[in-house]
Each structure stands twice: as structure tokens, then as C-alpha cells.
PDB file of C-alpha atoms in Angstrom:
ATOM      1  CA  UNK A   1     -10.763 -13.538   8.023  1.00 62.00           C
ATOM      2  CA  UNK A   2     -12.923 -14.253  11.048  1.00 80.00           C
ATOM      3  CA  UNK A   3     -11.837 -12.556  14.244  1.00 85.00           C
ATOM      4  CA  UNK A   4     -12.951 -12.279  17.859  1.00 91.00           C
ATOM      5  CA  UNK A   5     -15.675  -9.726  18.487  1.00 94.00           C
ATOM      6  CA  UNK A   6     -15.439  -6.578  20.573  1.00 94.00           C
ATOM      7  CA  UNK A   7     -18.000  -8.133  22.928  1.00 93.00           C
ATOM      8  CA  UNK A   8     -15.793 -11.206  23.448  1.00 92.00           C
ATOM      9  CA  UNK A   9     -12.738  -9.070  24.174  1.00 94.00           C
ATOM     10  CA  UNK A  10     -14.684  -6.786  26.539  1.00 91.00           C
ATOM     11  CA  UNK A  11     -15.703  -9.866  28.495  1.00 90.00           C
ATOM     12  CA  UNK A  12     -12.091 -11.011  28.684  1.00 90.00           C
ATOM     13  CA  UNK A  13     -10.983  -7.526  29.791  1.00 90.00           C
ATOM     14  CA  UNK A  14     -13.477  -7.646  32.629  1.00 87.00           C
ATOM     15  CA  UNK A  15     -12.058 -10.965  33.744  1.00 83.00           C
ATOM     16  CA  UNK A  16      -8.432  -9.784  33.832  1.00 79.00           C
ATOM     17  CA  UNK A  17      -9.311  -6.427  35.413  1.00 73.00           C
ATOM     18  CA  UNK A  18     -11.405  -7.186  38.473  1.00 63.00           C
ATOM     19  CA  UNK A  19     -14.875  -8.566  39.166  1.00 56.00           C
ATOM     20  CA  UNK A  20     -16.374  -5.132  39.742  1.00 56.00           C
ATOM     21  CA  UNK A  21     -15.072  -3.440  36.549  1.00 60.00           C
ATOM     22  CA  UNK A  22     -18.127  -2.233  34.683  1.00 58.00           C
ATOM     23  CA  UNK A  23     -19.780   0.856  33.286  1.00 62.00           C
ATOM     24  CA  UNK A  24     -18.683   3.430  30.680  1.00 68.00           C
ATOM     25  CA  UNK A  25     -15.352   4.177  32.372  1.00 74.00           C
ATOM     26  CA  UNK A  26     -14.398   0.508  32.386  1.00 86.00           C
ATOM     27  CA  UNK A  27     -15.405   0.103  28.725  1.00 88.00           C
ATOM     28  CA  UNK A  28     -13.197   3.026  27.722  1.00 90.00           C
ATOM     29  CA  UNK A  29     -10.293   1.428  29.552  1.00 91.00           C
ATOM     30  CA  UNK A  30     -11.055  -1.952  27.993  1.00 92.00           C
ATOM     31  CA  UNK A  31     -11.000  -0.400  24.521  1.00 94.00           C
ATOM     32  CA  UNK A  32      -7.630   1.182  25.305  1.00 94.00           C
ATOM     33  CA  UNK A  33      -6.241  -2.239  26.271  1.00 94.00           C
ATOM     34  CA  UNK A  34      -7.620  -3.836  23.109  1.00 95.00           C
ATOM     35  CA  UNK A  35      -6.148  -1.162  20.844  1.00 96.00           C
ATOM     36  CA  UNK A  36      -2.818  -1.159  22.694  1.00 96.00           C
ATOM     37  CA  UNK A  37      -2.639  -4.952  22.540  1.00 95.00           C
ATOM     38  CA  UNK A  38      -3.287  -4.965  18.789  1.00 96.00           C
ATOM     39  CA  UNK A  39      -0.724  -2.184  18.244  1.00 95.00           C
ATOM     40  CA  UNK A  40       1.854  -4.170  20.225  1.00 95.00           C
ATOM     41  CA  UNK A  41       1.236  -7.310  18.168  1.00 95.00           C
ATOM     42  CA  UNK A  42       1.394  -5.529  14.816  1.00 93.00           C
ATOM     43  CA  UNK A  43       4.650  -3.825  15.860  1.00 91.00           C
ATOM     44  CA  UNK A  44       6.288  -7.070  16.993  1.00 91.00           C
ATOM     45  CA  UNK A  45       6.131  -8.953  13.695  1.00 90.00           C
ATOM     46  CA  UNK A  46       5.106  -8.641  10.032  1.00 85.00           C
ATOM     47  CA  UNK A  47       2.297 -11.185  10.287  1.00 89.00           C
ATOM     48  CA  UNK A  48       1.415 -12.980   7.082  1.00 88.00           C
ATOM     49  CA  UNK A  49      -2.303 -12.470   7.642  1.00 89.00           C
ATOM     50  CA  UNK A  50      -1.634  -8.713   7.621  1.00 89.00           C
ATOM     51  CA  UNK A  51      -0.171  -8.807   4.095  1.00 90.00           C
ATOM     52  CA  UNK A  52      -2.622  -7.913   1.339  1.00 90.00           C
ATOM     53  CA  UNK A  53      -2.605  -6.958  -2.337  1.00 92.00           C
ATOM     54  CA  UNK A  54      -4.511  -4.012  -3.786  1.00 94.00           C
ATOM     55  CA  UNK A  55      -4.953  -2.805  -7.348  1.00 95.00           C
ATOM     56  CA  UNK A  56      -4.477   0.820  -8.376  1.00 95.00           C
ATOM     57  CA  UNK A  57      -5.807   1.861 -11.786  1.00 95.00           C
ATOM     58  CA  UNK A  58      -3.488   4.324 -13.519  1.00 94.00           C
ATOM     59  CA  UNK A  59      -5.550   6.751 -15.578  1.00 94.00           C
ATOM     60  CA  UNK A  60      -4.615   7.737 -19.133  1.00 92.00           C
ATOM     61  CA  UNK A  61      -3.602  11.245 -20.107  1.00 92.00           C
ATOM     62  CA  UNK A  62      -6.161  13.923 -20.998  1.00 94.00           C
ATOM     63  CA  UNK A  63      -5.391  16.559 -23.629  1.00 94.00           C
ATOM     64  CA  UNK A  64      -6.369  20.103 -24.579  1.00 95.00           C
ATOM     65  CA  UNK A  65      -5.455  22.671 -27.212  1.00 96.00           C
ATOM     66  CA  UNK A  66      -6.114  26.175 -25.800  1.00 96.00           C
ATOM     67  CA  UNK A  67      -3.560  26.830 -23.045  1.00 97.00           C
ATOM     68  CA  UNK A  68      -2.618  30.522 -22.885  1.00 97.00           C
ATOM     69  CA  UNK A  69       0.382  31.675 -20.797  1.00 96.00           C
ATOM     70  CA  UNK A  70       2.427  34.864 -20.435  1.00 96.00           C
ATOM     71  CA  UNK A  71       6.194  34.884 -20.010  1.00 95.00           C
ATOM     72  CA  UNK A  72       7.131  35.790 -16.437  1.00 95.00           C
ATOM     73  CA  UNK A  73       3.640  35.086 -15.064  1.00 96.00           C
ATOM     74  CA  UNK A  74       2.124  32.141 -13.231  1.00 96.00           C
ATOM     75  CA  UNK A  75      -1.379  32.825 -14.588  1.00 96.00           C
ATOM     76  CA  UNK A  76      -2.790  30.482 -17.251  1.00 97.00           C
ATOM     77  CA  UNK A  77      -6.115  30.278 -19.039  1.00 97.00           C
ATOM     78  CA  UNK A  78      -7.977  27.877 -21.295  1.00 96.00           C
ATOM     79  CA  UNK A  79     -11.030  28.334 -23.470  1.00 95.00           C
ATOM     80  CA  UNK A  80     -13.611  26.518 -25.552  1.00 93.00           C
ATOM     81  CA  UNK A  81     -14.221  22.961 -24.376  1.00 94.00           C
ATOM     82  CA  UNK A  82     -11.055  22.943 -22.227  1.00 96.00           C
ATOM     83  CA  UNK A  83     -11.550  23.566 -18.508  1.00 96.00           C
ATOM     84  CA  UNK A  84      -9.599  23.381 -15.270  1.00 96.00           C
ATOM     85  CA  UNK A  85     -11.651  20.567 -13.766  1.00 95.00           C
ATOM     86  CA  UNK A  86     -11.505  20.398  -9.985  1.00 95.00           C
ATOM     87  CA  UNK A  87      -9.742  17.020 -10.087  1.00 96.00           C
ATOM     88  CA  UNK A  88      -6.681  18.600 -11.720  1.00 96.00           C
ATOM     89  CA  UNK A  89      -6.191  20.781  -8.646  1.00 95.00           C
ATOM     90  CA  UNK A  90      -7.482  18.447  -5.928  1.00 94.00           C
ATOM     91  CA  UNK A  91      -5.695  15.292  -7.119  1.00 94.00           C
ATOM     92  CA  UNK A  92      -2.445  16.908  -8.250  1.00 93.00           C
ATOM     93  CA  UNK A  93      -2.537  16.153 -11.991  1.00 94.00           C
ATOM     94  CA  UNK A  94       0.653  17.287 -13.734  1.00 93.00           C
ATOM     95  CA  UNK A  95       0.328  19.811 -16.560  1.00 94.00           C
ATOM     96  CA  UNK A  96       2.549  19.063 -19.584  1.00 92.00           C
ATOM     97  CA  UNK A  97       2.578  22.031 -21.965  1.00 93.00           C
ATOM     98  CA  UNK A  98       3.954  21.584 -25.470  1.00 93.00           C
ATOM     99  CA  UNK A  99       5.276  25.141 -25.286  1.00 92.00           C
ATOM    100  CA  UNK A 100       7.717  24.270 -22.456  1.00 91.00           C
ATOM    101  CA  UNK A 101       9.812  21.147 -22.944  1.00 84.00           C
ATOM    102  CA  UNK A 102      11.881  21.566 -19.780  1.00 86.00           C
ATOM    103  CA  UNK A 103       9.344  21.359 -16.975  1.00 87.00           C
ATOM    104  CA  UNK A 104       5.872  20.340 -15.920  1.00 90.00           C
ATOM    105  CA  UNK A 105       3.490  22.267 -13.695  1.00 93.00           C
ATOM    106  CA  UNK A 106       0.865  21.780 -11.021  1.00 94.00           C
ATOM    107  CA  UNK A 107      -2.214  23.916 -10.566  1.00 96.00           C
ATOM    108  CA  UNK A 108      -1.894  25.796  -7.289  1.00 95.00           C
ATOM    109  CA  UNK A 109      -5.252  27.607  -7.515  1.00 96.00           C
ATOM    110  CA  UNK A 110      -8.174  28.311  -9.828  1.00 95.00           C
ATOM    111  CA  UNK A 111     -10.209  31.480 -10.069  1.00 95.00           C
ATOM    112  CA  UNK A 112     -12.762  29.832 -12.358  1.00 95.00           C
ATOM    113  CA  UNK A 113     -13.052  26.809 -14.600  1.00 95.00           C
ATOM    114  CA  UNK A 114     -10.935  28.584 -17.233  1.00 96.00           C
ATOM    115  CA  UNK A 115      -8.538  30.739 -15.164  1.00 97.00           C
ATOM    116  CA  UNK A 116      -5.837  29.218 -13.001  1.00 96.00           C
ATOM    117  CA  UNK A 117      -2.456  29.662 -11.330  1.00 97.00           C
ATOM    118  CA  UNK A 118       0.475  27.280 -11.805  1.00 96.00           C
ATOM    119  CA  UNK A 119       3.156  26.493  -9.222  1.00 94.00           C
ATOM    120  CA  UNK A 120       5.983  28.340 -11.062  1.00 93.00           C
ATOM    121  CA  UNK A 121       6.208  31.102 -13.601  1.00 94.00           C
ATOM    122  CA  UNK A 122       6.054  30.539 -17.357  1.00 95.00           C
ATOM    123  CA  UNK A 123       9.582  31.132 -18.715  1.00 94.00           C
ATOM    124  CA  UNK A 124       8.997  30.465 -22.394  1.00 94.00           C
ATOM    125  CA  UNK A 125       7.656  32.920 -24.933  1.00 95.00           C
ATOM    126  CA  UNK A 126       4.107  34.149 -24.404  1.00 96.00           C
ATOM    127  CA  UNK A 127       1.542  31.989 -26.168  1.00 95.00           C
ATOM    128  CA  UNK A 128      -2.080  32.811 -26.889  1.00 95.00           C
ATOM    129  CA  UNK A 129      -3.011  29.159 -27.315  1.00 95.00           C
ATOM    130  CA  UNK A 130      -1.146  25.872 -27.213  1.00 95.00           C
ATOM    131  CA  UNK A 131      -1.480  22.129 -26.841  1.00 96.00           C
ATOM    132  CA  UNK A 132      -1.223  20.624 -23.379  1.00 95.00           C
ATOM    133  CA  UNK A 133      -1.690  17.340 -21.541  1.00 94.00           C
ATOM    134  CA  UNK A 134      -2.839  16.436 -18.026  1.00 95.00           C
ATOM    135  CA  UNK A 135      -1.198  13.373 -16.474  1.00 93.00           C
ATOM    136  CA  UNK A 136      -2.078  11.852 -13.092  1.00 93.00           C
ATOM    137  CA  UNK A 137       0.918  10.315 -11.327  1.00 92.00           C
ATOM    138  CA  UNK A 138      -0.221  10.631  -7.676  1.00 95.00           C
ATOM    139  CA  UNK A 139      -2.604   8.016  -6.273  1.00 95.00           C
ATOM    140  CA  UNK A 140      -4.074   7.112  -2.893  1.00 93.00           C
ATOM    141  CA  UNK A 141      -2.666   4.111  -1.073  1.00 91.00           C
ATOM    142  CA  UNK A 142      -4.994   1.699   0.710  1.00 86.00           C
ATOM    143  CA  UNK A 143      -6.066   3.496   3.878  1.00 82.00           C
ATOM    144  CA  UNK A 144      -4.623   0.824   6.169  1.00 84.00           C
ATOM    145  CA  UNK A 145      -1.267   0.358   4.379  1.00 88.00           C
ATOM    146  CA  UNK A 146       1.648   0.490   6.813  1.00 87.00           C
ATOM    147  CA  UNK A 147       4.507  -0.923   4.747  1.00 88.00           C
ATOM    148  CA  UNK A 148       4.891  -1.473   0.998  1.00 91.00           C
ATOM    149  CA  UNK A 149       6.579  -4.706  -0.109  1.00 90.00           C
ATOM    150  CA  UNK A 150       6.331  -4.424  -3.891  1.00 92.00           C
ATOM    151  CA  UNK A 151       4.688  -2.480  -6.705  1.00 94.00           C
ATOM    152  CA  UNK A 152       4.179  -4.208 -10.042  1.00 94.00           C
ATOM    153  CA  UNK A 153       2.597  -3.458 -13.416  1.00 93.00           C
ATOM    154  CA  UNK A 154      -0.026  -6.164 -13.855  1.00 89.00           C
ATOM    155  CA  UNK A 155       0.171  -6.648 -17.620  1.00 86.00           C
ATOM    156  CA  UNK A 156       3.984  -6.919 -17.751  1.00 87.00           C
ATOM    157  CA  UNK A 157       4.745  -8.129 -14.182  1.00 88.00           C
ATOM    158  CA  UNK A 158       7.556  -5.551 -14.109  1.00 90.00           C
ATOM    159  CA  UNK A 159       8.546  -4.472 -10.612  1.00 93.00           C
ATOM    160  CA  UNK A 160       8.812  -0.719 -10.035  1.00 94.00           C
ATOM    161  CA  UNK A 161      11.911   0.475  -8.208  1.00 93.00           C
ATOM    162  CA  UNK A 162      11.367   2.496  -5.057  1.00 92.00           C
ATOM    163  CA  UNK A 163      13.074   5.847  -4.530  1.00 92.00           C
ATOM    164  CA  UNK A 164      13.199   8.239  -1.605  1.00 93.00           C
ATOM    165  CA  UNK A 165      11.242  11.422  -2.329  1.00 93.00           C
ATOM    166  CA  UNK A 166      14.139  13.747  -3.211  1.00 92.00           C
ATOM    167  CA  UNK A 167      15.673  11.164  -5.572  1.00 92.00           C
ATOM    168  CA  UNK A 168      12.279  10.613  -7.163  1.00 92.00           C
ATOM    169  CA  UNK A 169      11.916  14.369  -7.666  1.00 90.00           C
ATOM    170  CA  UNK A 170      15.348  14.437  -9.280  1.00 89.00           C
ATOM    171  CA  UNK A 171      14.423  11.683 -11.755  1.00 85.00           C
ATOM    172  CA  UNK A 172      11.135  13.349 -12.679  1.00 86.00           C
ATOM    173  CA  UNK A 173      12.721  16.800 -13.094  1.00 85.00           C
ATOM    174  CA  UNK A 174      15.454  15.425 -15.336  1.00 83.00           C
ATOM    175  CA  UNK A 175      12.885  13.737 -17.579  1.00 81.00           C
ATOM    176  CA  UNK A 176       9.819  15.953 -17.264  1.00 78.00           C
ATOM    177  CA  UNK A 177       8.162  14.886 -20.492  1.00 78.00           C
ATOM    178  CA  UNK A 178       9.020  11.192 -20.450  1.00 83.00           C
ATOM    179  CA  UNK A 179       5.912   9.020 -20.534  1.00 85.00           C
ATOM    180  CA  UNK A 180       5.000   5.356 -20.781  1.00 84.00           C
ATOM    181  CA  UNK A 181       5.248   2.436 -18.410  1.00 87.00           C
ATOM    182  CA  UNK A 182       6.053   3.571 -14.853  1.00 90.00           C
ATOM    183  CA  UNK A 183       9.512   2.524 -13.614  1.00 91.00           C
ATOM    184  CA  UNK A 184       9.906   4.282 -10.246  1.00 92.00           C
ATOM    185  CA  UNK A 185       7.677   5.131  -7.323  1.00 94.00           C
ATOM    186  CA  UNK A 186       7.936   7.018  -4.064  1.00 94.00           C
ATOM    187  CA  UNK A 187       5.719   7.259  -0.991  1.00 94.00           C
ATOM    188  CA  UNK A 188       4.766  10.682   0.310  1.00 92.00           C
ATOM    189  CA  UNK A 189       1.829  12.067   2.317  1.00 90.00           C
ATOM    190  CA  UNK A 190       0.143   8.635   2.430  1.00 89.00           C
ATOM    191  CA  UNK A 191       0.144   8.493  -1.370  1.00 93.00           C
ATOM    192  CA  UNK A 192       2.145   6.732  -4.059  1.00 95.00           C
ATOM    193  CA  UNK A 193       3.743   8.762  -6.855  1.00 95.00           C
ATOM    194  CA  UNK A 194       4.875   7.091 -10.073  1.00 94.00           C
ATOM    195  CA  UNK A 195       7.289   8.067 -12.851  1.00 91.00           C
ATOM    196  CA  UNK A 196       7.333   8.295 -15.817  1.00 89.00           C
ATOM    197  CA  UNK A 197       3.898   9.783 -16.217  1.00 81.00           C
ATOM    198  CA  UNK A 198       1.271   7.548 -17.837  1.00 78.00           C
ATOM    199  CA  UNK A 199       0.565   7.775 -21.557  1.00 83.00           C
ATOM    200  CA  UNK A 200      -2.750   7.329 -23.340  1.00 84.00           C
ATOM    201  CA  UNK A 201      -3.350   3.801 -22.036  1.00 87.00           C
ATOM    202  CA  UNK A 202      -4.883   2.581 -18.794  1.00 91.00           C
ATOM    203  CA  UNK A 203      -2.440   0.702 -16.557  1.00 91.00           C
ATOM    204  CA  UNK A 204      -3.042  -1.326 -13.405  1.00 93.00           C
ATOM    205  CA  UNK A 205      -0.571  -1.539 -10.537  1.00 94.00           C
ATOM    206  CA  UNK A 206      -0.483  -4.394  -8.063  1.00 94.00           C
ATOM    207  CA  UNK A 207       0.605  -3.177  -4.621  1.00 94.00           C
ATOM    208  CA  UNK A 208       1.619  -5.716  -1.973  1.00 92.00           C
ATOM    209  CA  UNK A 209       1.492  -4.135   1.462  1.00 92.00           C
ATOM    210  CA  UNK A 210       1.334  -4.824   5.166  1.00 90.00           C
ATOM    211  CA  UNK A 211      -1.651  -3.483   7.058  1.00 89.00           C
ATOM    212  CA  UNK A 212      -1.234  -1.353  10.131  1.00 89.00           C
ATOM    213  CA  UNK A 213      -2.899  -2.115  13.437  1.00 91.00           C
ATOM    214  CA  UNK A 214      -6.653  -1.435  13.442  1.00 92.00           C
ATOM    215  CA  UNK A 215      -8.213   1.047  15.845  1.00 93.00           C
ATOM    216  CA  UNK A 216     -11.591   0.817  17.557  1.00 94.00           C
ATOM    217  CA  UNK A 217     -13.619   3.084  19.859  1.00 93.00           C
ATOM    218  CA  UNK A 218     -16.433   2.654  22.359  1.00 91.00           C
ATOM    219  CA  UNK A 219     -18.762   3.661  19.511  1.00 93.00           C
ATOM    220  CA  UNK A 220     -17.706   0.576  17.533  1.00 93.00           C
ATOM    221  CA  UNK A 221     -20.484  -2.006  17.499  1.00 93.00           C
ATOM    222  CA  UNK A 222     -19.742  -4.794  19.962  1.00 91.00           C
ATOM    223  CA  UNK A 223     -20.584  -7.338  17.244  1.00 94.00           C
ATOM    224  CA  UNK A 224     -17.618  -6.066  15.174  1.00 94.00           C
ATOM    225  CA  UNK A 225     -14.921  -8.662  14.526  1.00 93.00           C
ATOM    226  CA  UNK A 226     -11.469  -7.234  15.204  1.00 94.00           C
ATOM    227  CA  UNK A 227      -8.747  -7.586  12.597  1.00 92.00           C
ATOM    228  CA  UNK A 228      -6.975 -10.549  14.171  1.00 93.00           C
ATOM    229  CA  UNK A 229      -7.361 -14.298  13.410  1.00 91.00           C
ATOM    230  CA  UNK A 230      -9.815 -15.913  15.789  1.00 91.00           C
ATOM    231  CA  UNK A 231      -7.679 -19.060  15.930  1.00 89.00           C
ATOM    232  CA  UNK A 232      -4.897 -16.900  17.440  1.00 91.00           C
ATOM    233  CA  UNK A 233      -7.199 -15.192  19.917  1.00 93.00           C
ATOM    234  CA  UNK A 234      -5.170 -16.476  22.865  1.00 93.00           C
ATOM    235  CA  UNK A 235      -2.161 -14.431  21.752  1.00 95.00           C
ATOM    236  CA  UNK A 236      -4.292 -11.290  21.533  1.00 95.00           C
ATOM    237  CA  UNK A 237      -5.636 -12.050  24.999  1.00 95.00           C
ATOM    238  CA  UNK A 238      -2.086 -12.276  26.357  1.00 95.00           C
ATOM    239  CA  UNK A 239      -1.302  -8.892  24.773  1.00 95.00           C
ATOM    240  CA  UNK A 240      -4.444  -7.393  26.353  1.00 95.00           C
ATOM    241  CA  UNK A 241      -3.530  -8.979  29.682  1.00 93.00           C
ATOM    242  CA  UNK A 242      -0.103  -7.321  29.523  1.00 94.00           C
ATOM    243  CA  UNK A 243      -1.633  -3.925  28.754  1.00 94.00           C
ATOM    244  CA  UNK A 244      -4.032  -4.369  31.669  1.00 92.00           C
ATOM    245  CA  UNK A 245      -1.152  -5.202  34.034  1.00 92.00           C
ATOM    246  CA  UNK A 246       0.742  -2.098  32.892  1.00 92.00           C
ATOM    247  CA  UNK A 247      -2.336   0.100  33.333  1.00 88.00           C
ATOM    248  CA  UNK A 248      -3.551  -1.304  36.661  1.00 86.00           C
ATOM    249  CA  UNK A 249      -0.162  -1.571  38.324  1.00 86.00           C
ATOM    250  CA  UNK A 250      -0.215  -2.968  41.848  1.00 84.00           C
ATOM    251  CA  UNK A 251      -3.971  -3.645  41.828  1.00 83.00           C
ATOM    252  CA  UNK A 252      -3.774  -5.838  38.740  1.00 84.00           C
ATOM    253  CA  UNK A 253      -4.996  -9.390  39.446  1.00 84.00           C
ATOM    254  CA  UNK A 254      -2.212 -10.634  37.135  1.00 87.00           C
ATOM    255  CA  UNK A 255       1.098  -8.982  37.949  1.00 89.00           C
ATOM    256  CA  UNK A 256       3.220  -7.360  35.289  1.00 92.00           C
ATOM    257  CA  UNK A 257       6.149  -9.806  35.433  1.00 93.00           C
ATOM    258  CA  UNK A 258       3.869 -12.792  34.940  1.00 93.00           C
ATOM    259  CA  UNK A 259       1.828 -11.078  32.215  1.00 93.00           C
ATOM    260  CA  UNK A 260       5.023 -10.094  30.355  1.00 94.00           C
ATOM    261  CA  UNK A 261       6.483 -13.604  30.592  1.00 94.00           C
ATOM    262  CA  UNK A 262       3.273 -15.253  29.349  1.00 94.00           C
ATOM    263  CA  UNK A 263       2.956 -12.785  26.470  1.00 95.00           C
ATOM    264  CA  UNK A 264       6.564 -13.159  25.305  1.00 95.00           C
ATOM    265  CA  UNK A 265       6.390 -16.956  25.449  1.00 93.00           C
ATOM    266  CA  UNK A 266       3.154 -17.076  23.469  1.00 93.00           C
ATOM    267  CA  UNK A 267       4.441 -14.444  21.032  1.00 94.00           C
ATOM    268  CA  UNK A 268       7.615 -16.430  20.326  1.00 93.00           C
ATOM    269  CA  UNK A 269       5.591 -19.551  19.574  1.00 91.00           C
ATOM    270  CA  UNK A 270       3.278 -17.758  17.166  1.00 91.00           C
ATOM    271  CA  UNK A 271       6.089 -15.920  15.384  1.00 92.00           C
ATOM    272  CA  UNK A 272       7.759 -19.279  14.744  1.00 88.00           C
ATOM    273  CA  UNK A 273       4.486 -20.658  13.439  1.00 86.00           C
ATOM    274  CA  UNK A 274       3.832 -17.633  11.241  1.00 85.00           C
ATOM    275  CA  UNK A 275       7.394 -17.592   9.873  1.00 74.00           C
ATOM    276  CA  UNK A 276       7.010 -21.179   8.669  1.00 64.00           C
ATOM    277  CA  UNK A 277       4.272 -20.070   6.280  1.00 59.00           C
ATOM    278  CA  UNK A 278       4.802 -18.580   2.835  1.00 53.00           C
ATOM    279  CA  UNK A 279       6.741 -15.338   3.013  1.00 48.00           C
ATOM    280  CA  UNK A 280       5.101 -12.089   1.823  1.00 46.00           C
ATOM    281  CA  UNK A 281       7.351 -11.750  -1.212  1.00 46.00           C
ATOM    282  CA  UNK A 282       4.537 -11.209  -3.654  1.00 40.00           C
ATOM    283  CA  UNK A 283       3.786 -13.115  -6.873  1.00 38.00           C
ATOM    284  CA  UNK A 284       6.212 -15.626  -8.324  1.00 35.00           C
ATOM    285  CA  UNK A 285       8.995 -14.303 -10.513  1.00 39.00           C
ATOM    286  CA  UNK A 286       7.720 -15.438 -13.904  1.00 37.00           C
ATOM    287  CA  UNK A 287       9.917 -15.492 -16.989  1.00 37.00           C
ATOM    288  CA  UNK A 288       8.553 -15.456 -20.533  1.00 37.00           C
ATOM    289  CA  UNK A 289       8.653 -18.874 -22.220  1.00 36.00           C
ATOM    290  CA  UNK A 290      11.803 -19.614 -24.191  1.00 38.00           C
ATOM    291  CA  UNK A 291      12.373 -21.955 -27.111  1.00 37.00           C
ATOM    292  CA  UNK A 292      14.615 -24.924 -26.366  1.00 37.00           C
ATOM    293  CA  UNK A 293      15.870 -27.700 -28.574  1.00 39.00           C
ATOM    294  CA  UNK A 294      14.127 -30.962 -27.820  1.00 38.00           C
ATOM    295  CA  UNK A 295      16.301 -34.008 -27.531  1.00 41.00           C
ATOM    296  CA  UNK A 296      15.397 -37.612 -28.178  1.00 43.00           C
ATOM    297  CA  UNK A 297      12.672 -39.134 -26.011  1.00 38.00           C
ATOM    298  CA  UNK A 298      13.205 -42.778 -25.119  1.00 39.00           C
ATOM    299  CA  UNK A 299      10.327 -45.190 -24.608  1.00 39.00           C
ATOM    300  CA  UNK A 300      11.222 -48.214 -22.547  1.00 42.00           C
ATOM    301  CA  UNK A 301       8.726 -51.068 -22.645  1.00 41.00           C
ATOM    302  CA  UNK A 302      11.224 -53.622 -21.404  1.00 46.00           C
ATOM    303  CA  UNK A 303      12.289 -54.594 -24.914  1.00 44.00           C
ATOM    304  CA  UNK A 304      15.274 -52.318 -25.233  1.00 45.00           C
ATOM    305  CA  UNK A 305      15.573 -49.227 -27.423  1.00 43.00           C
ATOM    306  CA  UNK A 306      12.781 -49.503 -29.990  1.00 42.00           C
ATOM    307  CA  UNK A 307      11.973 -47.475 -33.082  1.00 43.00           C
ATOM    308  CA  UNK A 308       9.779 -44.908 -31.277  1.00 41.00           C
ATOM    309  CA  UNK A 309      11.512 -41.588 -30.968  1.00 43.00           C
ATOM    310  CA  UNK A 310      10.774 -37.904 -30.997  1.00 44.00           C
ATOM    311  CA  UNK A 311      11.133 -36.629 -34.557  1.00 41.00           C
TER     312      UNK A 311
END
């Protein structure tokens, strides 16, 4: 999507500020107006151009056979080819131990590649070695995602149900060892968490989301195109003009009341235009093909009902 450049908007800011606005101080103020104008626009309406789709690859489970744990302790060890890779701690992989069917664990610390600490004590009988599985159910969202519209499994088109964090935790605690196709998700700490945990297959999620307002600084190259359609540049200019009137107060060349009226009128027009486009509901609801009984097909060549028919 082509957008107006920082240089273009700086020029416009100079025109709505005053003829003698220049220098580093003016550029900092101009950048504030640009960012504030974009934030205002993105808060006013869920613009269709701000809706995007991203793919998240769900990784398969990884297994091991040498997990040692002591009843009443949160210390665990592995040996041989099994290790506590840094990703298990950094990315929050869930530890599923065959020796405990009632809960899963997270690594809270590692002393070495084979010695670690889990987030709760081991309550089952002490084991010198046991089978275990790592499952990753926490993934990064797109960095600019502001609102999630839908989450789907690409190969089945199934839509995951959203849950608030404490409900999601309840589902996952009540079925700690359930695996397979994800059915629920929650959003927490700018990440998406899925449940049940993935199995041995790769999965791909399709996430439809609305982007948040972009943010620029005086260090941003002036040739940078801002994240706003260039054909709607006049609306962005009206938003910048309003921010300038608020900031400059009585010395503003364009007074606040006029700037507010012009912005709201232009905003209303563009919201109506944007709302007439396709809504951001995501992909079509597709149903698997069904078998239906075919009736007779009539061919009319102007001679009445002839012998041709669907057999």
C-alpha cells in the first residue's frame, strides 16, 4: 500500500503551523502531530486497509526418555542426548512427563543443559528416568496486531474459540495431556496461547487481525511512506491539522473549532466509504461438498420435451 512520505507530511505541517516554523524543534513537533493524527484515525474506525492476515506455524512435539525427578522437589535432570535447550525456557514450551498424568510443567530456570527447575514440585513417585514430551503452545503475534478478528486452522478451516486467560487456564488444567488440533486460544503478554497442545504434526494457523497505529520518530527517513493510503491523504492531513490546532492554541493559523469541524466532516465521509467495502470477517465459510440426488435436466430446443434427459 503506497502512502504519503514523511517529507510530504512535514511540508504540510509547516504550512498549517506558521511560515517561520523550521529547525529541529519544529520537526519534533511535526512528528508529534503526525503520530497523534494517525493514532486518532486508527482509534476512530476499524479501517479495512488496516486488516491483515498472518500465518503462524505450530511446531510439532519433541520427545525425550531420560527425565529424572524427585518427589517433593522442583529439580529435574536429563541425560544422554536429551538436553534443556534454551528455547524450552525462553519460549515457554510445556513439559509433559509420562510419570505425572495430572499436570504439565514449565521450566523456570536451568543450571546447565541437563539440570533445570520446574515451576511446581514433583508430586509423583521419584523416578530415575522417564519419558517426556515438550510441546510449544505459546507463539508471538504479529508485532503490529491491535485486535484479533479470527484464528483458523488452515488445513481444516476450523475456527478456534477465544477464551479469556483465566478460562483458558481452566480448560488447559482440566485436560493437561490432551493433544491434537487446537480448539481454543487466548491472548496474553502480546502472545497467542493455544489449547490443546500440538501433537507430532506441523499445523498452520491463519490469524486475521487489525493493525495498530504506526509510530515514527525524527530519526525515521523522510522518504519513508507512512502506513496510510495515499489516496486518503486529505483525511490524514485534516487529522494533523486538528492536532496542530490543539497544540498551538490561540496562535494556530487554523482555529480549533474549524479544524475539528473539517476533520469530523471528512472522517464521516471516509468511514461511510470504507464501510461500503468488504467487511473484515475473514475467509468465506466453506462447507465440505455434499452428495445430492440429481433430477431430470430438460433441454428445450423449441420442439417440446424431447428424448434427451439426464440418466
